[in-house]
Short mmCIF file of C-alpha atoms and ligand atoms in Angstrom, two decimals:
data_model
loop_
_atom_site.label_atom_id
_atom_site.label_comp_id
_atom_site.label_asym_id
_atom_site.label_seq_id
_atom_site.Cartn_x
_atom_site.Cartn_y
_atom_site.Cartn_z
CA MET E 1495 0.11 0.02 0.07
CA ILE E 1496 1.17 3.43 -0.78
CA GLU E 1497 -0.32 5.90 1.34
CA ILE E 1498 0.20 9.83 0.93
CA LYS E 1499 -0.53 12.32 3.35
CA LYS E 1500 -1.25 16.33 2.19
CA ILE E 1501 1.10 16.27 -0.72
CA SER E 1502 1.70 19.87 -1.89
CA LYS E 1503 3.79 20.93 -4.88
CA SER E 1504 4.63 24.27 -6.37
CA PHE E 1505 6.18 25.48 -9.36
CA ASN E 1506 7.35 29.20 -9.49
CA GLY E 1507 4.72 30.10 -6.46
CA ARG E 1508 2.25 28.69 -8.64
CA LYS E 1509 0.62 25.52 -6.43
CA ILE E 1510 0.45 22.60 -8.87
CA VAL E 1511 -0.86 19.78 -6.16
CA SER E 1512 -2.17 20.81 -3.09
CA ASP E 1513 -3.12 18.58 0.36
CA ILE E 1514 -3.95 15.70 -1.71
CA SER E 1515 -4.04 12.33 0.62
CA PHE E 1516 -5.18 9.19 -0.47
CA SER E 1517 -4.03 5.80 -0.46
CA PHE E 1518 -3.43 3.54 -3.19
CA GLU E 1519 -4.30 -0.08 -2.39
CA THR E 1520 -2.08 -3.20 -3.10
CA GLY E 1521 -3.36 -6.02 -5.50
CA LYS E 1522 -5.44 -3.31 -7.02
CA THR E 1523 -5.70 -1.16 -9.75
CA ASN E 1524 -5.76 2.32 -8.49
CA ILE E 1525 -6.59 5.10 -10.82
CA ILE E 1526 -5.92 8.92 -11.07
CA ILE E 1527 -7.72 10.67 -13.75
CA GLY E 1528 -8.41 14.44 -14.00
CA GLU E 1529 -8.28 16.95 -16.72
CA SER E 1530 -5.31 18.01 -18.50
CA GLY E 1531 -3.02 19.96 -16.53
CA SER E 1532 -4.66 19.11 -13.39
CA GLY E 1533 -1.22 17.79 -11.76
CA LYS E 1534 -1.40 14.07 -12.01
CA THR E 1535 2.23 13.54 -13.52
CA THR E 1536 3.47 16.30 -10.73
CA LEU E 1537 1.42 14.05 -8.27
CA ILE E 1538 3.38 10.78 -9.15
CA ARG E 1539 6.50 12.61 -9.68
CA SER E 1540 6.47 13.83 -6.17
CA MET E 1541 5.52 10.47 -5.15
CA VAL E 1542 8.56 8.64 -6.27
CA GLY E 1543 11.18 11.63 -5.60
CA LEU E 1544 11.47 12.69 -9.21
CA SER E 1545 10.68 16.19 -7.69
CA GLU E 1546 10.37 16.58 -3.95
CA PRO E 1547 7.04 17.85 -2.65
CA ASP E 1548 7.17 21.11 -0.67
CA SER E 1549 4.97 19.42 2.19
CA GLY E 1550 3.70 16.05 3.02
CA GLU E 1551 4.35 12.42 3.22
CA VAL E 1552 4.56 9.10 1.27
CA LEU E 1553 4.76 6.05 2.64
CA PHE E 1554 5.54 2.60 0.71
CA ASP E 1555 4.00 -0.20 3.03
CA GLY E 1556 5.05 2.18 6.07
CA ARG E 1557 8.01 3.23 5.26
CA SER E 1558 8.13 7.30 4.82
CA PHE E 1559 10.14 7.81 1.70
CA TYR E 1560 11.26 11.43 2.31
CA GLU E 1561 12.61 10.30 5.88
CA LEU E 1562 14.67 7.57 4.41
CA ASN E 1563 18.63 8.16 3.64
CA PHE E 1564 20.11 7.56 0.03
CA THR E 1565 20.40 3.80 0.12
CA GLY E 1566 16.80 3.96 1.75
CA LYS E 1567 15.45 5.65 -1.01
CA LYS E 1568 17.17 3.52 -3.60
CA GLU E 1569 16.02 0.33 -1.70
CA ILE E 1570 12.32 1.74 -2.61
CA ARG E 1571 13.03 2.62 -6.07
CA LYS E 1572 14.53 -1.01 -7.01
CA ASP E 1573 10.89 -1.79 -6.23
CA ILE E 1574 9.10 0.70 -8.48
CA GLY E 1575 8.61 0.18 -12.20
CA MET E 1576 7.49 3.33 -13.85
CA LEU E 1577 5.95 4.42 -17.31
CA PHE E 1578 6.77 7.46 -18.12
CA GLN E 1579 4.46 9.83 -20.09
CA GLY E 1580 7.00 9.97 -23.20
CA ALA E 1581 8.07 6.43 -22.65
CA ALA E 1582 11.56 7.41 -22.07
CA LEU E 1583 13.08 4.48 -23.78
CA PHE E 1584 17.05 4.82 -23.73
CA ASP E 1585 17.57 6.02 -27.38
CA SER E 1586 21.20 4.55 -27.72
CA GLN E 1587 19.72 0.76 -26.95
CA THR E 1588 17.82 -1.84 -28.78
CA VAL E 1589 14.24 -2.66 -27.64
CA GLU E 1590 15.59 -5.82 -26.26
CA GLN E 1591 18.55 -4.23 -24.45
CA ASN E 1592 16.53 -1.30 -23.06
CA VAL E 1593 13.84 -4.27 -21.37
CA MET E 1594 16.69 -6.14 -20.47
CA PHE E 1595 18.82 -2.93 -18.73
CA PRO E 1596 17.28 -3.30 -15.50
CA LEU E 1597 17.76 -6.51 -15.06
CA SER E 1598 21.35 -6.20 -15.90
CA MET E 1599 21.86 -3.48 -13.67
CA LEU E 1600 19.83 -4.82 -10.63
CA THR E 1601 19.91 -8.38 -10.90
CA ASN E 1602 22.63 -11.38 -11.19
CA MET E 1603 20.77 -13.14 -13.91
CA SER E 1604 22.60 -14.73 -16.38
CA GLU E 1605 22.37 -13.38 -20.05
CA SER E 1606 20.50 -15.95 -21.26
CA GLU E 1607 18.22 -15.59 -18.12
CA ARG E 1608 17.75 -11.68 -18.94
CA LYS E 1609 16.74 -12.16 -22.86
CA ASP E 1610 14.45 -14.70 -21.75
CA ARG E 1611 12.47 -12.86 -19.34
CA ALA E 1612 13.14 -9.69 -21.91
CA ASN E 1613 11.32 -11.53 -24.61
CA PHE E 1614 8.60 -12.92 -22.41
CA CYS E 1615 7.58 -9.24 -21.10
CA LEU E 1616 7.51 -8.18 -24.66
CA GLN E 1617 5.59 -10.72 -25.85
CA ARG E 1618 3.13 -9.87 -22.87
CA VAL E 1619 2.71 -6.14 -24.32
CA ASN E 1620 2.21 -8.05 -28.05
CA LEU E 1621 5.30 -7.29 -29.34
CA ASP E 1622 7.19 -9.77 -31.53
CA ASN E 1623 9.95 -9.16 -34.19
CA VAL E 1624 11.20 -5.73 -32.73
CA ASN E 1625 13.89 -6.93 -30.48
CA LYS E 1626 16.70 -5.47 -32.55
CA LEU E 1627 14.95 -2.24 -33.34
CA TYR E 1628 16.19 1.09 -31.97
CA PRO E 1629 13.67 3.39 -29.93
CA SER E 1630 13.86 5.72 -33.17
CA GLU E 1631 12.44 3.06 -35.19
CA LEU E 1632 9.12 2.30 -33.43
CA SER E 1633 5.74 4.09 -33.38
CA GLY E 1634 4.27 5.98 -30.77
CA GLY E 1635 2.31 3.11 -29.10
CA MET E 1636 5.19 0.84 -29.54
CA LYS E 1637 7.51 3.00 -27.75
CA LYS E 1638 4.74 2.64 -24.68
CA ARG E 1639 4.43 -0.85 -24.86
CA VAL E 1640 8.26 -1.39 -24.82
CA ALA E 1641 8.55 0.92 -21.83
CA ILE E 1642 5.61 -1.12 -20.02
CA ALA E 1643 7.62 -4.37 -20.75
CA ARG E 1644 10.68 -2.23 -19.15
CA ALA E 1645 8.75 -1.18 -16.17
CA ILE E 1646 7.59 -4.93 -15.11
CA SER E 1647 10.91 -6.47 -16.01
CA VAL E 1648 12.03 -6.45 -12.54
CA GLN E 1649 8.74 -7.67 -11.29
CA PRO E 1650 8.23 -4.26 -9.52
CA LYS E 1651 5.85 -4.11 -6.28
CA TYR E 1652 4.95 -0.79 -6.94
CA LEU E 1653 4.17 0.15 -10.83
CA PHE E 1654 3.35 3.50 -11.73
CA CYS E 1655 2.04 4.32 -15.34
CA ASP E 1656 1.67 7.52 -16.62
CA GLU E 1657 -1.07 7.23 -19.68
CA PRO E 1658 -0.05 3.68 -20.71
CA ASN E 1659 -2.55 3.59 -23.65
CA SER E 1660 -2.47 6.86 -24.82
CA GLY E 1661 -1.79 6.83 -28.58
CA LEU E 1662 -2.79 3.11 -28.67
CA ASP E 1663 -5.42 1.58 -30.85
CA PRO E 1664 -8.73 0.45 -28.78
CA LYS E 1665 -7.57 -2.97 -29.51
CA THR E 1666 -4.07 -2.81 -28.34
CA SER E 1667 -5.19 -0.41 -25.29
CA ILE E 1668 -7.37 -3.36 -23.94
CA VAL E 1669 -4.51 -5.67 -24.19
CA ILE E 1670 -2.32 -3.21 -22.20
CA ASP E 1671 -5.17 -2.65 -19.99
CA ASN E 1672 -5.82 -6.42 -19.23
CA LEU E 1673 -2.29 -7.15 -18.57
CA ILE E 1674 -1.61 -4.41 -16.00
CA GLN E 1675 -4.52 -5.90 -13.96
CA GLU E 1676 -3.39 -9.14 -14.36
CA ILE E 1677 0.00 -8.29 -13.28
CA THR E 1678 -1.45 -6.39 -10.41
CA GLU E 1679 -3.49 -9.28 -9.04
CA GLU E 1680 -0.67 -12.25 -9.93
CA TYR E 1681 1.71 -10.60 -8.02
CA ASN E 1682 -0.20 -8.34 -5.49
CA ILE E 1683 1.13 -5.18 -6.57
CA THR E 1684 0.30 -1.70 -5.89
CA THR E 1685 -0.32 -0.28 -9.20
CA ILE E 1686 -1.23 3.24 -10.06
CA VAL E 1687 -2.43 4.06 -13.54
CA ILE E 1688 -3.12 7.56 -14.71
CA THR E 1689 -5.46 7.43 -17.93
CA HIS E 1690 -7.87 9.68 -19.76
CA ASP E 1691 -9.53 6.63 -21.33
CA MET E 1692 -13.11 6.39 -19.46
CA ASN E 1693 -13.26 3.12 -20.84
CA SER E 1694 -10.22 1.90 -18.90
CA VAL E 1695 -11.61 3.38 -16.11
CA ILE E 1696 -14.76 1.46 -16.09
CA GLU E 1697 -12.91 -1.97 -16.92
CA MET E 1698 -10.43 -1.73 -14.67
CA ALA E 1699 -10.43 0.91 -11.67
CA ASP E 1700 -10.63 -0.57 -8.13
CA LYS E 1701 -10.10 2.54 -6.68
CA ILE E 1702 -10.17 6.16 -8.37
CA LEU E 1703 -8.59 9.30 -7.03
CA PHE E 1704 -10.12 12.60 -9.39
CA ILE E 1705 -8.32 15.46 -9.49
CA TYR E 1706 -9.47 18.73 -10.15
CA LYS E 1707 -7.11 21.75 -9.85
CA GLY E 1708 -4.44 19.74 -8.18
CA GLU E 1709 -6.80 18.95 -5.44
CA ASN E 1710 -8.24 15.51 -3.81
CA TRP E 1711 -11.66 16.27 -5.66
CA TRP E 1712 -13.28 12.78 -5.38
CA GLU E 1713 -12.48 9.32 -4.45
CA GLY E 1714 -14.37 5.87 -5.08
CA SER E 1715 -14.69 2.74 -7.16
CA ASN E 1716 -15.61 2.62 -10.86
CA LEU E 1717 -19.17 1.82 -9.77
CA ASP E 1718 -19.28 4.98 -7.55
CA ILE E 1719 -18.24 7.00 -10.62
CA LEU E 1720 -21.27 6.39 -12.81
CA LYS E 1721 -23.54 7.45 -9.72
CA THR E 1722 -22.32 10.55 -8.44
CA GLU E 1723 -23.55 13.53 -8.74
CA ASN E 1724 -20.59 15.54 -8.25
CA LYS E 1725 -20.34 18.38 -11.24
CA GLU E 1726 -16.78 18.22 -12.01
CA VAL E 1727 -16.61 14.57 -11.99
CA CYS E 1728 -19.84 14.24 -14.24
CA ASP E 1729 -18.39 17.03 -16.51
CA PHE E 1730 -15.33 15.02 -17.01
CA VAL E 1731 -17.01 11.09 -17.22
CA TYR E 1732 -19.56 12.25 -19.54
CA ALA E 1733 -17.55 14.77 -21.64
CA THR E 1734 -18.54 12.42 -24.74
CA LYS E 1735 -21.86 11.91 -26.22
CA PHE E 1736 -21.19 8.18 -25.97
CA MET E 1737 -20.95 8.43 -22.08
CA LYS E 1738 -23.84 10.71 -22.22
CA ASN E 1739 -26.04 8.34 -23.93
CA LEU E 1740 -24.88 5.36 -21.95
CA LYS E 1741 -26.13 7.59 -18.82
CA SER E 1742 -29.16 8.08 -20.06
CA LYS E 1743 -29.99 4.38 -21.19
CA LEU E 1744 -28.63 3.54 -17.66
CA GLN E 1745 -31.23 5.72 -16.11
CA MET K 1225 26.29 34.38 -6.02
CA ASN K 1226 25.65 32.70 -9.53
CA ILE K 1227 29.18 31.49 -9.75
CA PHE K 1228 28.74 29.95 -6.10
CA TYR K 1229 25.70 28.40 -7.06
CA HIS K 1230 27.16 26.56 -10.38
CA LEU K 1231 30.49 25.39 -8.43
CA GLY K 1232 28.74 24.10 -5.40
CA ARG K 1233 26.18 21.97 -8.05
CA TYR K 1234 28.92 21.35 -9.96
CA PHE K 1235 31.39 19.56 -7.37
CA LEU K 1236 27.89 17.75 -5.82
CA LEU K 1237 27.11 16.40 -9.17
CA MET K 1238 30.84 15.27 -9.20
CA LYS K 1239 30.48 13.71 -5.69
CA ARG K 1240 27.61 11.74 -6.95
CA ALA K 1241 29.25 11.00 -10.28
CA PHE K 1242 31.92 9.14 -8.30
CA GLY K 1243 30.01 7.13 -5.86
CA LYS K 1244 30.67 3.32 -6.24
CA PRO K 1245 29.36 2.03 -9.59
CA GLU K 1246 26.36 -0.48 -9.45
CA LYS K 1247 28.01 -2.99 -11.44
CA MET K 1248 31.87 -3.43 -11.87
CA ALA K 1249 31.57 -5.17 -15.19
CA ILE K 1250 29.07 -2.86 -16.52
CA PHE K 1251 31.02 0.25 -15.64
CA ARG K 1252 34.08 -1.14 -17.75
CA ASP K 1253 31.85 -1.55 -20.85
CA ARG K 1254 30.87 1.88 -20.35
CA ILE K 1255 34.37 3.00 -20.40
CA PHE K 1256 35.32 1.09 -23.23
CA GLU K 1257 32.38 2.35 -24.93
CA GLU K 1258 33.10 5.41 -24.28
CA ILE K 1259 37.18 5.51 -24.94
CA TYR K 1260 35.63 4.28 -28.68
CA ASN K 1261 33.08 7.04 -29.04
CA LEU K 1262 35.05 10.05 -27.95
CA GLY K 1263 38.63 8.88 -28.02
CA ILE K 1264 38.72 6.60 -31.26
CA GLY K 1265 36.54 8.77 -33.10
CA SER K 1266 38.75 12.09 -32.47
CA LEU K 1267 41.57 10.61 -34.03
CA GLY K 1268 41.25 11.63 -37.46
CA ILE K 1269 40.51 15.35 -36.82
CA VAL K 1270 43.55 15.15 -34.52
CA ALA K 1271 45.66 14.07 -36.67
CA ILE K 1272 44.68 15.95 -39.91
CA ILE K 1273 45.69 19.34 -37.26
CA SER K 1274 48.60 18.51 -36.08
CA ILE K 1275 50.32 17.35 -39.17
CA PHE K 1276 49.04 20.97 -40.55
CA ILE K 1277 50.43 22.78 -37.59
CA GLY K 1278 53.75 21.02 -37.61
CA ALA K 1279 54.15 21.80 -41.36
CA VAL K 1280 52.74 25.31 -40.49
CA ILE K 1281 55.45 25.86 -38.19
CA THR K 1282 58.19 24.47 -39.69
CA ILE K 1283 57.92 27.04 -42.99
CA GLN K 1284 57.08 30.01 -40.79
CA SER K 1285 59.96 29.74 -38.26
CA ALA K 1286 62.28 28.39 -41.17
CA PHE K 1287 61.54 32.09 -42.65
CA SER K 1288 61.92 33.97 -39.32
CA PHE K 1289 65.26 32.24 -38.81
CA GLU K 1290 66.81 33.45 -42.20
CA ASN K 1291 69.48 35.47 -39.98
CA PRO K 1292 72.81 33.37 -40.70
CA LEU K 1293 73.41 33.47 -37.18
CA ILE K 1294 71.12 31.48 -35.96
CA PRO K 1295 71.28 27.85 -37.12
CA LEU K 1296 68.73 26.21 -39.58
CA TYR K 1297 68.28 23.04 -36.87
CA SER K 1298 66.66 25.93 -34.74
CA VAL K 1299 63.49 24.95 -36.72
CA GLY K 1300 63.70 21.30 -35.42
CA VAL K 1301 63.88 22.61 -32.12
CA ALA K 1302 61.18 25.30 -32.47
CA VAL K 1303 58.57 22.72 -33.90
CA ARG K 1304 59.58 19.95 -31.34
CA ASP K 1305 58.74 22.52 -28.56
CA SER K 1306 55.66 24.71 -30.21
CA MET K 1307 54.04 20.99 -30.53
CA ILE K 1308 54.97 19.51 -26.83
CA LEU K 1309 54.53 22.53 -24.88
CA GLU K 1310 51.89 24.20 -26.06
CA PHE K 1311 49.78 22.90 -29.08
CA SER K 1312 49.33 19.40 -28.54
CA PRO K 1313 48.06 19.71 -25.05
CA ALA K 1314 46.67 22.74 -25.20
CA ILE K 1315 45.26 23.61 -28.46
CA VAL K 1316 44.34 19.96 -29.30
CA SER K 1317 42.49 19.98 -26.00
CA LEU K 1318 40.53 23.03 -26.98
CA ILE K 1319 39.75 21.56 -30.39
CA LEU K 1320 38.43 18.16 -28.52
CA ALA K 1321 36.86 20.48 -25.97
CA GLY K 1322 34.65 21.57 -28.91
CA LYS K 1323 34.16 18.23 -30.56
CA ILE K 1324 33.46 15.81 -27.39
CA GLY K 1325 32.00 18.73 -25.15
CA SER K 1326 28.81 19.42 -27.41
CA SER K 1327 28.25 15.52 -28.14
CA ILE K 1328 28.54 14.82 -23.99
CA ALA K 1329 26.40 17.96 -23.26
CA SER K 1330 23.89 17.33 -25.87
CA GLU K 1331 23.54 13.28 -25.50
CA ILE K 1332 22.99 13.98 -21.56
CA GLY K 1333 20.95 17.22 -21.98
CA THR K 1334 18.72 15.05 -24.68
CA MET K 1335 18.20 12.08 -22.02
CA LYS K 1336 17.67 14.51 -19.44
CA VAL K 1337 14.87 16.49 -21.17
CA SER K 1338 12.97 13.38 -22.63
CA GLU K 1339 13.17 11.78 -19.02
CA GLN K 1340 15.88 8.98 -19.74
CA VAL K 1341 17.62 10.45 -16.50
CA ASP K 1342 14.76 10.19 -14.38
CA ALA K 1343 14.16 6.30 -15.89
CA LEU K 1344 17.75 5.48 -14.48
CA GLU K 1345 17.18 7.19 -10.93
CA ILE K 1346 13.62 5.56 -10.91
CA MET K 1347 15.52 2.38 -11.37
CA GLY K 1348 17.61 2.86 -8.47
CA ILE K 1349 20.57 3.57 -10.56
CA ASN K 1350 22.48 6.75 -10.08
CA SER K 1351 22.40 8.23 -13.20
CA ALA K 1352 25.40 10.74 -12.52
CA GLY K 1353 27.58 7.81 -11.90
CA TYR K 1354 26.20 5.96 -14.80
CA LEU K 1355 26.28 8.51 -17.30
CA ILE K 1356 29.04 10.73 -16.14
CA LEU K 1357 32.14 8.71 -14.76
CA PRO K 1358 32.71 6.56 -17.56
CA LYS K 1359 32.78 9.56 -19.88
CA ILE K 1360 35.63 11.44 -17.32
CA VAL K 1361 37.53 8.21 -16.91
CA ALA K 1362 37.65 7.47 -20.97
CA ALA K 1363 38.59 11.04 -21.64
CA VAL K 1364 41.49 11.37 -18.94
CA LEU K 1365 42.90 8.13 -19.94
CA PHE K 1366 42.44 8.50 -23.51
CA ASN K 1367 43.64 12.37 -24.16
CA PRO K 1368 46.95 11.83 -22.83
CA ILE K 1369 47.46 9.43 -25.52
CA LEU K 1370 45.83 11.79 -28.00
CA ILE K 1371 47.88 14.22 -27.41
CA ILE K 1372 51.31 11.84 -27.88
CA PHE K 1373 49.86 11.06 -30.98
CA SER K 1374 49.38 14.79 -31.64
CA MET K 1375 53.17 15.89 -30.80
CA PHE K 1376 54.50 12.88 -32.99
CA LEU K 1377 52.45 13.87 -35.87
CA GLY K 1378 52.91 17.31 -35.60
CA ILE K 1379 56.81 16.57 -35.71
CA LEU K 1380 56.43 14.22 -38.58
CA GLY K 1381 54.33 16.89 -40.62
CA GLY K 1382 57.07 19.72 -39.91
CA TYR K 1383 59.39 17.23 -41.46
CA ILE K 1384 57.66 15.93 -44.08
CA PHE K 1385 56.68 19.71 -45.41
CA GLY K 1386 60.32 21.10 -44.21
CA VAL K 1387 62.47 18.76 -46.30
CA LEU K 1388 59.81 18.34 -49.11
CA THR K 1389 59.88 22.24 -49.60
CA GLY K 1390 63.62 22.28 -49.17
CA VAL K 1391 63.33 24.67 -46.48
CA VAL K 1392 65.29 22.73 -43.85
CA SER K 1393 67.53 19.80 -44.61
CA ASP K 1394 66.92 16.33 -43.36
CA TYR K 1395 69.48 16.26 -41.15
CA GLU K 1396 69.34 19.65 -39.44
CA TYR K 1397 65.84 19.06 -38.56
CA VAL K 1398 66.49 15.57 -36.95
CA PHE K 1399 69.39 17.17 -35.21
CA GLY K 1400 66.80 19.88 -33.86
CA ILE K 1401 64.65 17.60 -32.73
CA THR K 1402 66.74 15.92 -30.47
CA TYR K 1403 68.76 19.07 -29.34
CA GLN K 1404 68.49 19.57 -25.84
CA PHE K 1405 65.44 17.65 -25.41
CA LYS K 1406 64.03 17.50 -21.92
CA PRO K 1407 61.89 14.63 -21.29
CA TYR K 1408 60.11 16.28 -18.37
CA ASN K 1409 58.50 18.75 -20.93
CA VAL K 1410 56.38 15.81 -22.08
CA THR K 1411 55.34 14.39 -18.37
CA TYR K 1412 54.31 18.22 -18.06
CA ALA K 1413 52.01 17.88 -20.98
CA LEU K 1414 50.27 14.95 -20.17
CA ILE K 1415 49.76 16.31 -16.75
CA LYS K 1416 47.94 19.13 -18.40
CA ALA K 1417 46.37 16.82 -20.96
CA ALA K 1418 44.92 14.77 -17.88
CA VAL K 1419 43.66 17.75 -16.22
CA PHE K 1420 42.14 19.27 -19.46
CA ALA K 1421 40.41 16.21 -20.14
CA PHE K 1422 38.64 16.26 -16.85
CA ILE K 1423 37.48 19.91 -17.46
CA MET K 1424 35.95 18.95 -21.43
CA ALA K 1425 34.11 15.82 -20.12
CA SER K 1426 32.72 17.18 -16.61
CA VAL K 1427 31.87 20.75 -17.66
CA PRO K 1428 29.79 19.69 -20.57
CA ALA K 1429 28.13 16.94 -18.42
CA TYR K 1430 27.38 19.48 -15.96
CA HIS K 1431 25.53 21.75 -18.15
CA GLY K 1432 23.72 18.52 -19.89
CA TYR K 1433 22.54 16.86 -16.41
CA TYR K 1434 20.99 20.43 -15.68
CA THR K 1435 19.26 20.66 -18.58
CA ARG K 1436 15.51 21.90 -18.30
CA GLY K 1437 13.15 22.59 -21.02
CA GLY K 1438 13.37 21.09 -24.82
CA ALA K 1439 15.64 20.80 -27.80
CA LEU K 1440 16.30 24.53 -27.64
CA GLU K 1441 17.66 24.05 -24.09
CA VAL K 1442 19.49 21.20 -25.20
CA GLY K 1443 21.33 23.14 -28.07
CA ARG K 1444 21.80 26.11 -25.63
CA SER K 1445 23.31 23.25 -22.81
CA SER K 1446 25.89 22.32 -25.38
CA THR K 1447 26.96 25.76 -26.33
CA LYS K 1448 27.67 26.65 -22.32
CA GLY K 1449 29.23 23.48 -21.96
CA VAL K 1450 31.57 23.99 -24.87
CA VAL K 1451 32.09 27.98 -23.80
CA TYR K 1452 33.24 27.34 -20.40
CA SER K 1453 35.24 24.10 -21.07
CA ALA K 1454 37.39 26.23 -23.31
CA ILE K 1455 37.59 29.24 -20.78
CA LEU K 1456 38.73 26.83 -18.04
CA ILE K 1457 41.07 25.02 -19.98
CA LEU K 1458 42.85 28.14 -20.88
CA THR K 1459 42.73 29.56 -17.18
CA PHE K 1460 44.02 26.05 -16.07
CA ASP K 1461 46.70 26.17 -18.97
CA LEU K 1462 48.04 29.32 -17.57
CA ILE K 1463 47.83 28.17 -13.70
CA LEU K 1464 49.53 24.78 -14.87
CA THR K 1465 52.23 26.44 -16.85
CA GLN K 1466 53.21 28.86 -14.14
CA MET K 1467 52.96 25.89 -11.56
CA LEU K 1468 55.23 23.35 -13.36
CA LEU K 1469 57.31 25.12 -15.77
CA ALA K 1470 58.37 28.49 -13.86
N1 ATP F 961 9.05 21.29 -14.15
C1 ATP F 961 7.83 22.14 -14.21
N2 ATP F 961 8.09 23.46 -13.99
C2 ATP F 961 7.11 24.30 -14.15
N3 ATP F 961 5.61 24.00 -13.90
C3 ATP F 961 5.33 22.44 -14.35
C4 ATP F 961 6.43 21.84 -14.16
N4 ATP F 961 6.11 20.21 -14.50
C5 ATP F 961 4.68 20.70 -14.43
N5 ATP F 961 4.09 21.86 -14.50
C6 ATP F 961 2.84 22.71 -14.51
O1 ATP F 961 2.19 21.65 -13.48
C7 ATP F 961 0.66 21.62 -14.19
C8 ATP F 961 0.22 20.20 -14.16
O2 ATP F 961 1.09 19.38 -14.93
P1 ATP F 961 1.03 18.04 -15.04
O3 ATP F 961 1.98 17.40 -15.75
O4 ATP F 961 0.87 17.27 -13.85
O5 ATP F 961 -0.39 17.29 -15.52
P2 ATP F 961 -1.23 16.39 -15.68
O6 ATP F 961 -2.35 16.34 -15.08
O7 ATP F 961 -0.27 15.20 -15.89
O8 ATP F 961 -1.52 16.72 -17.66
P3 ATP F 961 -1.59 15.73 -18.59
O9 ATP F 961 -2.90 14.85 -18.59
O10 ATP F 961 -1.70 16.81 -19.80
O11 ATP F 961 -0.58 14.90 -18.56
C9 ATP F 961 0.83 22.15 -15.80
O12 ATP F 961 0.14 23.25 -15.90
C10 ATP F 961 2.23 22.35 -15.47
O13 ATP F 961 2.70 23.84 -16.61
MG1 MG F 962 0.57 13.81 -17.36
#
């Protein structure tokens, strides 16, 4: 479980995240939604120390991240898998090397074990025959999938995914959603997914955090979100005609 | 205050870069990779420049030593001493600072703005150690070799052009380059080469590592890295010359 307590973060005096508290459950898919620019990426970056929050606390299974020393933080980070919004693959390495990289740096697996593991992860994100390509030779969606394979290669305890299915077609998008859900349950991971895709929210959310203007505006499950009367949440959820029709049908 | 801010941040980054590498074997591979990228890739430009400069010094000094009282072997002495004392260590390092420095700053800067550095950090890897240290080690190991190579080719270039154009004879030139040769001068040049190598790798790495923004800023960091390493190389050239020769 990852608990955050009153996290705040400003950039140049502009408050981007204000006093967000939430607990992300283990073995569950926790979803963060909110308008573009509402502070979702900033929030997860402050949770893992990529940009230190101005105040607040982050607890990884009870261990307070910002109170740990350098080595303690490093130990927690070894248990984190993260998918960045822009994929952040290593340009100078092939797809296979990218996925093998955390294994080479952090484990004592042999070359062939690492290759097997990398191939296994690449298959799980539906990628074949791209092992020897470089990131510059991949499409946007393929990059995302390689980045997911890299994030899960070391079997993280905490998985952060910043928009895993933006830029993917609906079919691959579902494959990725299912994959995230499967490994979350299978390995009892604490998974945090940022998404804009209402379909993913309804499909896989166990717990939802809705951020509005940097605040924890609403929280609940995927069933709750369809019933809530909260104006900002409804504006977000029923922004599309499809969802609006769905709502009227349900009623 | 600005200069102290940068100095402080630079030394903190160096402290992190010199932390113990995660995996020794990977660190070793990274050093070879960088020697290949930064060192071997610079052989060509160093060779061309050194040969030409050696030739130019030969012809210029032969013309200025037309006075019959100055023996013609002085041409050999002039080429040898200018190459060993200043041209090879300082000027070649300046040129390499341009070539290597811009590549280091833009590589690390690009990794920074595309979150590749964050990706390393989140894996629990010391990104400064992984990215910067192998470059510094490779440069410090390889720059002295490049400098020796440059001295040798400069003197050879002088010989070839001098003898071909007939401004100096074969015998005089060879006599000149061995005349009162001080091996210490080479040691001195190599010390300089190692110091300059540290500057030309670490200063652009610093500018790359603290790049913020996008492609535009990567370009700016690259320019800054080159300019500051050139200024520092010249400053240390003066300091080291004063310390080691005076
Ligand atoms: N390093 C930074 N410096 C200054 N401002 C920043 C920085 N990072 C983010 N911001 C600002 O914080 C706000 C929230 O950004 P953030 O990336 O967290 O949004 P988001 O919710 O992830 O949006 P999206 O859904 O579009 O990815 C934006 O207005 C952005 O301008
Ligand atoms: Mg974002």
